[in-house]
GROMACS .gro file of C-alpha atoms in nm:
model
  447
    1MET     CA    1  -4.316  18.739   9.290
    2THR     CA    2  -4.231  19.008   9.545
    3PRO     CA    3  -4.086  18.915   9.886
    4LYS     CA    4  -4.333  18.892  10.171
    5PRO     CA    5  -4.332  19.195  10.404
    6ALA     CA    6  -4.254  19.146  10.772
    7GLY     CA    7  -4.620  19.215  10.855
    8PRO     CA    8  -4.925  19.411  10.747
    9PRO     CA    9  -4.807  19.744  10.597
   10ASP     CA   10  -5.057  19.943  10.810
   11GLY     CA   11  -5.114  20.198  10.534
   12GLY     CA   12  -4.998  20.266  10.181
   13TRP     CA   13  -5.216  20.084   9.929
   14GLY     CA   14  -5.419  19.966  10.227
   15TRP     CA   15  -5.603  20.300  10.226
   16VAL     CA   16  -5.702  20.240   9.862
   17VAL     CA   17  -5.831  19.898   9.967
   18ALA     CA   18  -6.020  20.070  10.251
   19ALA     CA   19  -6.184  20.305   9.999
   20ALA     CA   20  -6.281  20.010   9.780
   21ALA     CA   21  -6.425  19.825  10.081
   22PHE     CA   22  -6.612  20.145  10.175
   23ALA     CA   23  -6.783  20.148   9.834
   24VAL     CA   24  -6.849  19.772   9.847
   25ASN     CA   25  -7.016  19.807  10.186
   26GLY     CA   26  -7.226  20.101  10.070
   27LEU     CA   27  -7.344  19.922   9.755
   28SER     CA   28  -7.435  19.610   9.949
   29TYR     CA   29  -7.562  19.669  10.303
   30GLY     CA   30  -7.631  20.038  10.251
   31LEU     CA   31  -7.846  19.960   9.949
   32LEU     CA   32  -8.020  19.677  10.131
   33ARG     CA   33  -8.108  19.911  10.417
   34SER     CA   34  -8.264  20.165  10.179
   35LEU     CA   35  -8.447  19.901   9.974
   36GLY     CA   36  -8.719  19.883  10.239
   37LEU     CA   37  -8.857  20.209  10.097
   38ALA     CA   38  -8.969  20.020   9.786
   39LEU     CA   39  -9.155  19.746   9.973
   40PRO     CA   40  -9.486  19.937  10.015
   41ASP     CA   41  -9.492  20.003   9.638
   42LEU     CA   42  -9.427  19.637   9.567
   43ALA     CA   43  -9.701  19.530   9.809
   44GLU     CA   44  -9.947  19.766   9.642
   45HIS     CA   45  -9.852  19.668   9.286
   46PHE     CA   46  -9.873  19.292   9.342
   47ASP     CA   47 -10.154  19.317   9.601
   48ARG     CA   48  -9.961  19.117   9.859
   49SER     CA   49  -9.904  19.149  10.234
   50ALA     CA   50  -9.609  19.308  10.412
   51GLN     CA   51  -9.493  18.959  10.510
   52ASP     CA   52  -9.481  18.844  10.145
   53THR     CA   53  -9.293  19.148  10.016
   54ALA     CA   54  -9.049  19.137  10.309
   55TRP     CA   55  -8.917  18.810  10.168
   56VAL     CA   56  -8.764  19.007   9.879
   57SER     CA   57  -8.514  19.185  10.105
   58ALA     CA   58  -8.491  18.891  10.343
   59LEU     CA   59  -8.389  18.649  10.067
   60ALA     CA   60  -8.132  18.892   9.930
   61LEU     CA   61  -7.983  18.936  10.277
   62ALA     CA   62  -7.996  18.564  10.361
   63VAL     CA   63  -7.840  18.452  10.032
   64GLN     CA   64  -7.572  18.719  10.061
   65GLN     CA   65  -7.477  18.600  10.407
   66ALA     CA   66  -7.531  18.226  10.371
   67ALA     CA   67  -7.318  18.213  10.054
   68SER     CA   68  -7.044  18.440  10.192
   69PRO     CA   69  -6.821  18.140  10.282
   70VAL     CA   70  -6.834  18.049   9.913
   71GLY     CA   71  -6.702  18.396   9.827
   72SER     CA   72  -6.427  18.352  10.087
   73ALA     CA   73  -6.338  18.005   9.957
   74LEU     CA   74  -6.322  18.126   9.597
   75SER     CA   75  -6.102  18.420   9.697
   76THR     CA   76  -5.857  18.187   9.875
   77ARG     CA   77  -5.831  17.989   9.551
   78TRP     CA   78  -5.828  18.263   9.286
   79GLY     CA   79  -5.781  18.584   9.485
   80ALA     CA   80  -6.028  18.850   9.597
   81ARG     CA   81  -5.991  19.071   9.288
   82PRO     CA   82  -6.161  18.848   9.021
   83VAL     CA   83  -6.420  18.717   9.268
   84VAL     CA   84  -6.540  19.067   9.365
   85MET     CA   85  -6.548  19.179   9.002
   86VAL     CA   86  -6.770  18.885   8.903
   87GLY     CA   87  -6.991  18.953   9.206
   88GLY     CA   88  -7.048  19.311   9.089
   89VAL     CA   89  -7.171  19.190   8.750
   90LEU     CA   90  -7.409  18.937   8.910
   91THR     CA   91  -7.554  19.199   9.145
   92SER     CA   92  -7.620  19.441   8.860
   93LEU     CA   93  -7.787  19.168   8.652
   94GLY     CA   94  -8.012  19.083   8.949
   95PHE     CA   95  -8.147  19.438   8.967
   96VAL     CA   96  -8.194  19.463   8.590
   97PHE     CA   97  -8.381  19.131   8.584
   98SER     CA   98  -8.603  19.241   8.874
   99ALA     CA   99  -8.699  19.564   8.696
  100PHE     CA  100  -8.900  19.353   8.449
  101ALA     CA  101  -9.063  19.129   8.711
  102ARG     CA  102  -9.421  19.017   8.657
  103SER     CA  103  -9.466  18.852   8.996
  104LEU     CA  104  -9.310  18.840   9.339
  105LEU     CA  105  -9.144  18.511   9.237
  106HIS     CA  106  -8.943  18.700   8.977
  107LEU     CA  107  -8.834  18.946   9.246
  108TYR     CA  108  -8.739  18.660   9.476
  109LEU     CA  109  -8.519  18.517   9.200
  110GLY     CA  110  -8.378  18.849   9.078
  111LEU     CA  111  -8.311  19.044   9.397
  112GLY     CA  112  -8.310  18.751   9.637
  113VAL     CA  113  -8.106  18.487   9.455
  114LEU     CA  114  -7.914  18.658   9.174
  115ALA     CA  115  -7.831  18.993   9.340
  116GLY     CA  116  -7.784  18.817   9.676
  117SER     CA  117  -7.534  18.577   9.519
  118GLY     CA  118  -7.343  18.870   9.372
  119TRP     CA  119  -7.331  19.042   9.709
  120ALA     CA  120  -7.202  18.717   9.863
  121LEU     CA  121  -6.898  18.733   9.636
  122VAL     CA  122  -6.802  19.092   9.721
  123PHE     CA  123  -6.832  19.168  10.092
  124ALA     CA  124  -6.629  18.900  10.272
  125PRO     CA  125  -6.332  18.903  10.025
  126ALA     CA  126  -6.316  19.284  10.033
  127LEU     CA  127  -6.329  19.312  10.412
  128GLY     CA  128  -6.094  19.017  10.462
  129THR     CA  129  -5.840  19.171  10.224
  130LEU     CA  130  -5.862  19.500  10.415
  131SER     CA  131  -5.789  19.326  10.748
  132ARG     CA  132  -5.469  19.184  10.598
  133TYR     CA  133  -5.340  19.533  10.515
  134PHE     CA  134  -5.359  19.668  10.873
  135SER     CA  135  -5.252  19.572  11.224
  136ARG     CA  136  -5.227  19.861  11.472
  137ARG     CA  137  -5.503  20.056  11.298
  138ARG     CA  138  -5.706  19.756  11.186
  139VAL     CA  139  -6.033  19.828  11.367
  140LEU     CA  140  -6.021  20.192  11.257
  141ALA     CA  141  -5.968  20.083  10.894
  142VAL     CA  142  -6.253  19.834  10.920
  143GLY     CA  143  -6.473  20.100  11.081
  144LEU     CA  144  -6.388  20.340  10.800
  145ALA     CA  145  -6.486  20.081  10.540
  146LEU     CA  146  -6.808  20.000  10.723
  147THR     CA  147  -6.915  20.365  10.724
  148GLY     CA  148  -7.002  20.300  10.361
  149ASN     CA  149  -7.320  20.146  10.497
  150GLY     CA  150  -7.434  20.463  10.672
  151ALA     CA  151  -7.309  20.703  10.403
  152SER     CA  152  -7.486  20.502  10.134
  153SER     CA  153  -7.807  20.495  10.337
  154LEU     CA  154  -7.786  20.870  10.385
  155LEU     CA  155  -7.752  20.928  10.011
  156LEU     CA  156  -7.952  20.640   9.866
  157ALA     CA  157  -8.256  20.667  10.094
  158PRO     CA  158  -8.371  21.008   9.964
  159ALA     CA  159  -8.242  20.926   9.614
  160LEU     CA  160  -8.441  20.602   9.603
  161GLN     CA  161  -8.755  20.778   9.727
  162LEU     CA  162  -8.706  21.037   9.453
  163LEU     CA  163  -8.662  20.763   9.192
  164LEU     CA  164  -8.973  20.585   9.315
  165ASP     CA  165  -9.176  20.907   9.292
  166ASN     CA  166  -9.056  20.991   8.941
  167PHE     CA  167  -8.990  20.657   8.770
  168GLY     CA  168  -9.182  20.399   8.974
  169TRP     CA  169  -9.029  20.091   9.125
  170ARG     CA  170  -8.933  19.941   8.786
  171GLY     CA  171  -8.732  20.244   8.679
  172ALA     CA  172  -8.575  20.268   9.023
  173LEU     CA  173  -8.454  19.907   9.012
  174LEU     CA  174  -8.317  19.954   8.661
  175LEU     CA  175  -8.113  20.256   8.771
  176LEU     CA  176  -7.993  20.072   9.081
  177GLY     CA  177  -7.865  19.800   8.848
  178ALA     CA  178  -7.642  20.057   8.681
  179ILE     CA  179  -7.524  20.189   9.019
  180THR     CA  180  -7.433  19.844   9.157
  181LEU     CA  181  -7.220  19.771   8.851
  182HIS     CA  182  -6.962  20.001   9.017
  183LEU     CA  183  -6.877  19.706   9.242
  184THR     CA  184  -6.667  19.570   8.955
  185PRO     CA  185  -6.403  19.848   8.949
  186CYS     CA  186  -6.395  19.832   9.329
  187GLY     CA  187  -6.287  19.470   9.300
  188ALA     CA  188  -6.010  19.568   9.060
  189LEU     CA  189  -5.850  19.778   9.338
  190LEU     CA  190  -5.804  19.480   9.573
  191ARG     CA  191  -5.434  19.418   9.515
  192PRO     CA  192  -5.320  19.081   9.657
  193LEU     CA  193  -5.089  19.092   9.960
  194ALA     CA  194  -4.864  18.803  10.068
  195LEU     CA  195  -4.785  18.784  10.440
  196PRO     CA  196  -4.569  18.557  10.658
  197GLY     CA  197  -4.769  18.261  10.779
  198ASP     CA  198  -4.985  18.237  10.469
  199PRO     CA  199  -5.034  17.882  10.338
  200LEU     CA  200  -4.791  17.776  10.068
  201GLY     CA  201  -5.070  17.682   9.831
  202PRO     CA  202  -5.448  17.691   9.794
  203PRO     CA  203  -5.660  17.463  10.017
  204ARG     CA  204  -5.667  17.103   9.902
  205SER     CA  205  -6.038  17.040   9.965
  206PRO     CA  206  -6.361  17.244   9.953
  207LEU     CA  207  -6.412  17.197  10.330
  208ALA     CA  208  -6.065  17.335  10.400
  209ALA     CA  209  -6.134  17.630  10.169
  210LEU     CA  210  -6.454  17.709  10.361
  211GLY     CA  211  -6.261  17.718  10.689
  212LEU     CA  212  -6.499  17.492  10.882
  213GLY     CA  213  -6.212  17.379  11.103
  214LEU     CA  214  -6.231  17.718  11.279
  215PHE     CA  215  -6.532  17.589  11.472
  216THR     CA  216  -6.299  17.361  11.667
  217ARG     CA  217  -6.169  17.668  11.852
  218ARG     CA  218  -6.371  17.731  12.164
  219ALA     CA  219  -6.346  18.109  12.149
  220PHE     CA  220  -6.463  18.119  11.788
  221LEU     CA  221  -6.749  17.880  11.872
  222VAL     CA  222  -6.873  18.111  12.150
  223PHE     CA  223  -6.841  18.406  11.915
  224ALA     CA  224  -7.033  18.217  11.646
  225LEU     CA  225  -7.328  18.136  11.873
  226GLY     CA  226  -7.357  18.494  11.996
  227THR     CA  227  -7.333  18.634  11.644
  228ALA     CA  228  -7.603  18.398  11.517
  229LEU     CA  229  -7.843  18.523  11.785
  230VAL     CA  230  -7.760  18.887  11.714
  231GLY     CA  231  -7.835  18.821  11.346
  232GLY     CA  232  -8.192  18.731  11.442
  233GLY     CA  233  -8.267  19.097  11.510
  234TYR     CA  234  -7.986  19.310  11.372
  235PHE     CA  235  -8.117  19.332  11.016
  236VAL     CA  236  -8.487  19.390  11.084
  237PRO     CA  237  -8.440  19.772  11.087
  238TYR     CA  238  -8.268  19.745  10.747
  239VAL     CA  239  -8.603  19.633  10.603
  240HIS     CA  240  -8.869  19.774  10.834
  241LEU     CA  241  -8.740  20.096  10.989
  242ALA     CA  242  -8.892  20.308  10.711
  243PRO     CA  243  -9.229  20.121  10.711
  244HIS     CA  244  -9.231  20.149  11.092
  245ALA     CA  245  -9.194  20.527  11.062
  246LEU     CA  246  -9.484  20.534  10.815
  247ASP     CA  247  -9.696  20.331  11.058
  248ARG     CA  248  -9.613  20.581  11.330
  249GLY     CA  249  -9.780  20.854  11.123
  250LEU     CA  250  -9.486  21.015  10.946
  251GLY     CA  251  -9.500  21.104  10.576
  252ALA     CA  252  -9.279  20.949  10.309
  253TYR     CA  253  -8.998  21.202  10.350
  254GLY     CA  254  -9.037  21.191  10.728
  255ALA     CA  255  -8.963  20.818  10.706
  256VAL     CA  256  -8.661  20.899  10.491
  257LEU     CA  257  -8.541  21.139  10.762
  258VAL     CA  258  -8.566  20.864  11.023
  259VAL     CA  259  -8.355  20.633  10.807
  260ALA     CA  260  -8.107  20.915  10.742
  261VAL     CA  261  -8.069  20.996  11.115
  262ALA     CA  262  -7.999  20.632  11.192
  263ALA     CA  263  -7.750  20.623  10.903
  264VAL     CA  264  -7.562  20.932  11.023
  265GLY     CA  265  -7.533  20.795  11.377
  266ASP     CA  266  -7.428  20.458  11.238
  267ALA     CA  267  -7.153  20.604  11.017
  268GLY     CA  268  -7.009  20.836  11.282
  269ALA     CA  269  -7.005  20.567  11.549
  270ARG     CA  270  -6.815  20.322  11.328
  271LEU     CA  271  -6.525  20.562  11.296
  272LEU     CA  272  -6.528  20.665  11.661
  273CYS     CA  273  -6.551  20.309  11.787
  274GLY     CA  274  -6.277  20.197  11.549
  275TRP     CA  275  -6.045  20.463  11.689
  276LEU     CA  276  -6.142  20.375  12.048
  277ALA     CA  277  -6.085  20.003  11.996
  278ASP     CA  278  -5.739  20.060  11.850
  279GLN     CA  279  -5.627  20.249  12.162
  280GLY     CA  280  -5.625  19.929  12.367
  281TRP     CA  281  -5.797  20.080  12.669
  282VAL     CA  282  -6.072  19.815  12.673
  283PRO     CA  283  -6.041  19.458  12.538
  284LEU     CA  284  -6.226  19.405  12.210
  285PRO     CA  285  -6.453  19.124  12.340
  286ARG     CA  286  -6.576  19.350  12.621
  287LEU     CA  287  -6.652  19.632  12.379
  288LEU     CA  288  -6.831  19.382  12.155
  289ALA     CA  289  -7.061  19.263  12.435
  290MET     CA  290  -7.126  19.616  12.561
  291PHE     CA  291  -7.218  19.774  12.227
  292GLY     CA  292  -7.418  19.468  12.127
  293ALA     CA  293  -7.633  19.514  12.439
  294LEU     CA  294  -7.675  19.885  12.365
  295THR     CA  295  -7.791  19.799  12.013
  296GLY     CA  296  -8.060  19.570  12.154
  297LEU     CA  297  -8.177  19.840  12.394
  298GLY     CA  298  -8.185  20.091  12.107
  299LEU     CA  299  -8.419  19.868  11.907
  300LEU     CA  300  -8.645  19.828  12.209
  301ALA     CA  301  -8.667  20.208  12.223
  302VAL     CA  302  -8.751  20.227  11.850
  303GLY     CA  303  -9.036  19.984  11.898
  304LEU     CA  304  -9.183  20.167  12.198
  305VAL     CA  305  -9.201  20.522  12.056
  306PRO     CA  306  -9.556  20.669  12.047
  307VAL     CA  307  -9.759  20.746  11.736
  308VAL     CA  308  -9.708  21.100  11.603
  309GLY     CA  309 -10.000  21.336  11.553
  310ASN     CA  310  -9.988  21.398  11.176
  311GLU     CA  311  -9.773  21.360  10.866
  312GLU     CA  312  -9.626  21.708  10.906
  313SER     CA  313  -9.481  21.621  11.247
  314TRP     CA  314  -9.105  21.564  11.275
  315GLY     CA  315  -9.158  21.261  11.500
  316GLY     CA  316  -8.903  21.371  11.760
  317PRO     CA  317  -8.914  21.058  11.983
  318LEU     CA  318  -8.872  20.826  11.685
  319LEU     CA  319  -8.585  21.037  11.550
  320ALA     CA  320  -8.413  21.025  11.890
  321ALA     CA  321  -8.461  20.648  11.920
  322ALA     CA  322  -8.339  20.593  11.563
  323GLY     CA  323  -8.031  20.804  11.635
  324ALA     CA  324  -7.954  20.608  11.952
  325TYR     CA  325  -7.997  20.282  11.762
  326GLY     CA  326  -7.769  20.406  11.482
  327LEU     CA  327  -7.494  20.504  11.727
  328SER     CA  328  -7.498  20.169  11.906
  329ALA     CA  329  -7.535  19.954  11.593
  330GLY     CA  330  -7.256  20.148  11.424
  331SER     CA  331  -7.025  20.090  11.721
  332TYR     CA  332  -7.101  19.718  11.720
  333ALA     CA  333  -7.030  19.659  11.348
  334PRO     CA  334  -6.650  19.713  11.326
  335LEU     CA  335  -6.593  19.516  11.646
  336VAL     CA  336  -6.750  19.202  11.497
  337PHE     CA  337  -6.488  19.194  11.223
  338GLY     CA  338  -6.208  19.361  11.418
  339VAL     CA  339  -6.202  19.085  11.678
  340LEU     CA  340  -6.167  18.806  11.419
  341PRO     CA  341  -5.786  18.819  11.367
  342GLY     CA  342  -5.743  18.769  11.740
  343LEU     CA  343  -5.969  18.464  11.731
  344VAL     CA  344  -5.841  18.288  11.419
  345GLY     CA  345  -5.515  18.456  11.314
  346ILE     CA  346  -5.449  18.682  11.018
  347GLY     CA  347  -5.419  18.386  10.781
  348GLY     CA  348  -5.777  18.273  10.846
  349VAL     CA  349  -5.946  18.611  10.859
  350VAL     CA  350  -6.095  18.594  10.507
  351GLN     CA  351  -6.252  18.255  10.577
  352ALA     CA  352  -6.370  18.367  10.921
  353THR     CA  353  -6.535  18.675  10.769
  354GLY     CA  354  -6.734  18.454  10.533
  355LEU     CA  355  -6.837  18.224  10.818
  356VAL     CA  356  -6.954  18.520  11.026
  357MET     CA  357  -7.176  18.631  10.741
  358MET     CA  358  -7.315  18.277  10.713
  359LEU     CA  359  -7.388  18.266  11.086
  360MET     CA  360  -7.599  18.580  11.058
  361SER     CA  361  -7.783  18.450  10.751
  362LEU     CA  362  -8.041  18.256  10.952
  363GLY     CA  363  -8.143  18.574  11.128
  364GLY     CA  364  -8.137  18.763  10.800
  365LEU     CA  365  -8.371  18.503  10.648
  366LEU     CA  366  -8.616  18.468  10.935
  367GLY     CA  367  -8.606  18.810  11.104
  368PRO     CA  368  -8.769  19.038  10.841
  369PRO     CA  369  -9.048  18.791  10.741
  370LEU     CA  370  -9.123  18.725  11.109
  371SER     CA  371  -9.133  19.100  11.161
  372GLY     CA  372  -9.373  19.135  10.866
  373PHE     CA  373  -9.591  18.855  11.005
  374LEU     CA  374  -9.611  19.024  11.345
  375ARG     CA  375  -9.700  19.350  11.173
  376ASP     CA  376  -9.983  19.181  10.981
  377GLU     CA  377 -10.113  19.020  11.301
  378THR     CA  378 -10.080  19.319  11.536
  379GLY     CA  379 -10.123  19.614  11.301
  380ASP     CA  380  -9.781  19.775  11.366
  381PHE     CA  381  -9.414  19.694  11.411
  382THR     CA  382  -9.397  19.735  11.791
  383ALA     CA  383  -9.383  19.361  11.863
  384SER     CA  384  -9.132  19.316  11.581
  385PHE     CA  385  -8.878  19.560  11.722
  386LEU     CA  386  -8.924  19.430  12.075
  387LEU     CA  387  -8.852  19.076  11.956
  388CYS     CA  388  -8.546  19.169  11.750
  389GLY     CA  389  -8.408  19.373  12.040
  390SER     CA  390  -8.445  19.067  12.263
  391PHE     CA  391  -8.251  18.853  12.014
  392ILE     CA  392  -7.962  19.100  12.013
  393LEU     CA  393  -7.954  19.122  12.392
  394SER     CA  394  -7.938  18.741  12.412
  395GLY     CA  395  -7.645  18.728  12.169
  396SER     CA  396  -7.462  18.998  12.365
  397PHE     CA  397  -7.501  18.790  12.681
  398ILE     CA  398  -7.335  18.495  12.499
  399TYR     CA  399  -7.038  18.719  12.409
  400MET     CA  400  -6.959  18.740  12.779
  401GLY     CA  401  -6.817  18.389  12.746
  402LEU     CA  402  -6.530  18.523  12.533
  403PRO     CA  403  -6.191  18.570  12.703
  404SER     CA  404  -6.146  18.924  12.837
  405ALA     CA  405  -6.516  19.002  12.794
  406LEU     CA  406  -6.557  19.027  13.172
  407PRO     CA  407  -6.328  19.211  13.417
  408SER     CA  408  -6.060  19.002  13.584
  409CYS     CA  409  -5.880  19.034  13.917
  410ARG     CA  410  -5.543  18.954  13.760
  411PRO     CA  411  -5.347  19.132  13.488
  412ALA     CA  412  -5.425  19.012  13.138
  413SER     CA  413  -5.142  18.823  12.970
  414HIS     CA  414  -5.211  18.953  12.620
  415PRO     CA  415  -5.259  19.290  12.457
  416GLY     CA  416  -5.621  19.396  12.427
  417THR     CA  417  -5.580  19.538  12.077
  418PRO     CA  418  -5.479  19.490  11.809
  419PRO     CA  419  -5.543  19.115  11.833
  420PRO     CA  420  -5.243  18.881  11.823
  421GLU     CA  421  -5.152  18.813  11.462
  422ARG     CA  422  -5.129  18.439  11.527
  423GLY     CA  423  -5.485  18.417  11.654
  424GLU     CA  424  -5.661  18.300  11.972
  425LEU     CA  425  -5.703  18.608  12.189
  426LEU     CA  426  -5.689  18.370  12.421
  427PRO     CA  427  -5.615  18.206  12.714
  428ASP     CA  428  -5.250  18.127  12.638
  429PRO     CA  429  -5.002  18.417  12.630
  430GLN     CA  430  -4.881  18.495  12.279
  431VAL     CA  431  -4.649  18.740  12.114
  432GLY     CA  432  -4.843  19.022  11.951
  433LEU     CA  433  -4.804  19.380  11.846
  434LEU     CA  434  -4.822  19.630  12.127
  435PRO     CA  435  -5.081  19.907  12.115
  436PRO     CA  436  -4.980  20.269  12.077
  437GLY     CA  437  -5.007  20.332  12.450
  438GLY     CA  438  -4.737  20.079  12.536
  439PRO     CA  439  -4.744  19.745  12.715
  440HIS     CA  440  -4.911  19.872  13.030
  441SER     CA  441  -5.210  20.038  12.864
  442THR     CA  442  -5.399  19.710  12.821
  443LEU     CA  443  -5.367  19.568  13.169
  444ASP     CA  444  -5.705  19.461  13.298
  445THR     CA  445  -5.701  19.435  13.673
  446THR     CA  446  -6.048  19.562  13.765
  447CYS     CA  447  -6.273  19.312  13.942
   0.00000   0.00000   0.00000
């Protein structure tokens, strides 16, 4: 056993963990975002509606998020490294099984349940482990890891379309099974890190391992309600942005371009917002509410773009709306996880990450099928994107109930970022690490 460091090392092996989390994010959410390109082929092959095929991605997303607390609980008992490695194997097996599907039920079981369960074991432990390695640059490190989503979408969207054109959806899923197996070596890079304040032993009961006691904290409860509402609309573009582009008159590779533009904006904004949040100029809860609202407005714009003239058109308005959505959604993502140590403390961040994923699972389960239903009823995805944008705006309004989310007429008694290591951003003054700009850079005195 090595002695516990005085605090998060803020670098060193932490950058290797960040690279592993980058790959984990890309092979989970990035792949899920690109998977919508295969849904029209599945609908045609099985002669089913858009609503029915949307359940394939929706189940995978919902299982991944709903079971994330299980991944967190297992990692608190046995460590993140073996849990993530097992999750990579399960995800790969889910894609291989789905490549031989004879009905949509097989796809529901393969991609939805088996691959979704594997994803549930990889994301929360990887991101929670990363948060433990950083303090002053935590949000930047999280933002760097979360750019794996956009980078993977940028690469996998055209690659998946190419695979679908040349090998069909069965061959594409089989090859994706080989690609997702790379989650296993990513898990091997998650070296355990002991920190002061960690529990002396593993949790004594399953409920304690899940971290359900965090809901007794008012700030975390407000955050949970807002995040659940945001989840009702946040993941609809992951499934239906490409089909929406096709409905607007773009060709197959035009739809890929729309997804790629959103991915580039998403990836760049995650890094920029991570750097901005770590400067301490604006409290994290306020940034969270602001960029959440901008994400909702971006989806409203995506839903309201006009139909393009022909398949050869670039679809300028849709590209612009997709880029604006990508920038705002990318800025929102690192803040959701970056604010957690301030709400629950560094010792509970792995469990809190799993609970956040579970909170968004209801939206991940209901959002895409509801979007597909509205598309079947109305003939396009306009109503779908308007509804999901409204969900996100409602959740952002709830975030205003977090401490420091609204301007105050008196100086704040806590640093705005990074969050206090002992948790609760919150109303009681606590000792925390000062931001790079010094103790006066986080004062919030604007009414």
